[in-house]
Amino acid sequence: MTVPVRAVSARGLARRYDDVEAVAGVDLDVEPGEVFGFLGPNGAGKSTTIKMLCTLVQPSAGTATVAGYDVVRQRDDVRRAIGLVFQDPTLDGYLTAEQNLRMHAELYGVPKSAVGERMTDVLGMVGLTDRRRSRVSTYSGGMKRRLEIARGLLHAPRVLFLDEPTVGLDPQTRASIWRYINELRRREDITIFMTTHYMDEAEYCDRIAIIDQGRIVVTDTPEALKASVGKDRVQISTDDDEAAMAALRARFDVSPVLAEGQVTFAIAGGEGFVPRLFAELGVPIKSVSVSRPSLDDVFMSYTGSTIRDAESSGSSNQWMRMMAGRR
Amino acid sequence: MKLSHNLRAVRVVWQREMIRFTNDRLRIVTSLIQPVLFLFVLGTGLSTITTGAVHGVNLRTFMYPGALAMAVLFTAMFSAASIVWDREFGFLREMLVAPISRWAIVVGKCLGGATTASLQGVLILALAGVVGVPYSLSLVLTVFGELLLLAFTLTAFGVMTAARITQLQAFMALNQMLLMPLFFLSGALFPLANLPGWLRVLTRIDPLTYAVDPVRRAVFAHLHAPAAVVHRLNPGVTWNGWRVPTWLELVIVTAMGVAMLGIAIWEFRKAD
Ligand SMILES: Nc1ncnc2c1ncn2[C@@H]1O[C@H](COP(=O)(O)OP(=O)(O)O)[C@@H](O)[C@H]1O
Ligand SMILES: [Mg+2]
């Protein structure tokens, strides 16, 4: 019996660019069959880590193996064992989808007899069968992404790396990409290692690692991470928000803020707190909602800073700062 | 790395160049415009001051090898530019991360450029009759072979520079700056005899000289012109009075191509 090799394993993996420590010593273990999410803001070092794992960038320190092969000493073995979808598109727009795939099959040495069937398979999986003969330049952004994922799978890799596979796509297309990824994990015996800076997408992963400024701050399942924050988000609307906020501060020792037009605060055991709130606040409450912490909250709680993303609005940043400060 | 796998990669990179060439009719036509203008407008215009013909040989006939070289020159450079283009649009990375040796990519690219550029030359070759050069199979084969060598060397040169220059505009500007002097000094426009010393030296340094001359020799070998005329218009390339034989000229072109191919491979090995 052989012990199944780890899909990805890294110890002290680091990369410097001149004076920038892009990745500052990362330890990672990804088991075969997992969907592993790498979560962090822009510039956190996600792409650089992926590039080191995919043998595109030499680590300046540390070691890593992918599918059991060393990323420095067994480059070609690693490359054959992985599929890659980059953050930036790498398709040839002049060629058709089929021609792009055929080219990939040749570059990866897919056995001639298997190419046709494999192409039909992956095109079907991403729903591009009827557009297979169109030039890629006529594709929409979402179709290109799907084709890239199909291409990454063509040579039946053991680990598929996806660097921000849904960035820049509209919500519907993002959802459809995720449908394909979920379909994929059901159908193929494959490990998926992906990065994202969309918190909601990390929910789809079996485990996630939060990376900030080149360091992994925590690795766990999304559920465990959310549980670890230990606080729920409570939002109330009242006729007199100022008075409600003052009362909250005085009687319950919480720091409410106005977020999304509602008085918002964090407290452990939010649902059990609601009856007390009604009894003791002294300001009439029109509505109340309690939500479990999101991964945004998790991120803030672990990194202590706002996610430096264009998507985040001012009010949610304020909320996040509060979550972080009140840990 | 298995050789057969790398050869598959060479072939598919070459094939991609061919697909792109044949799909791009506009490029084929526009690449023909310059040599055709050169041949018919410049050739015809200039022949008025030389009273239509130089010793019985039409000026267009004389300029014909130059037009062939020109067609190859521009197409080969365009092919090489596509590497810069591929980098900008990301496709180069798809090739660079594949589990193949880098030489396979560079060789495939150079062979692709060489093939498309010499095919472009063949289109000009079809005009032989119009400029008074008799059609003959041996002429077509000889010239095609020589153009293939030239195209290969030019693409290797382009790919070598493209490894360094990552912006399309800079690449185009550099080539514009280099191509015109190379072309003017190559003997495409005038016989390389009886020139002032400085110009003679420059023409002998120009690598393109050693590609244009063999083509002209092949063309003149198929003309039935008096010996004196041939001597005047097709003096060949001399070093200190010694006429450089065709085989040596072709060796020079090939050696340069192979050297630049080597440098290109070496440069792409370092690239990530
Ligand atoms: N080739 C490079 N040269 C210099 N700095 C780089 C290079 N690649 C990345 N960096 C820097 O390393 C840091 C991490 O970048 P990256 O890994 O791309 O982050 P992410 O993918 O998480 O957005 C950034 O500060 C970035 O500017
Ligand atoms: Mg990135």
CSV table of C-alpha atoms in Angstrom, one decimal, chain B residues 22 40 130 168 179 232:
chain,number,residue,atom,x,y,z
B,22,THR,CA,-3.6,31.4,-43.9
B,40,PHE,CA,6.4,48.3,-60.5
B,130,VAL,CA,5.7,40.0,-65.8
B,168,LEU,CA,5.2,45.8,-29.5
B,179,LEU,CA,15.2,47.2,-41.8
B,232,ARG,CA,27.5,45.1,-65.3
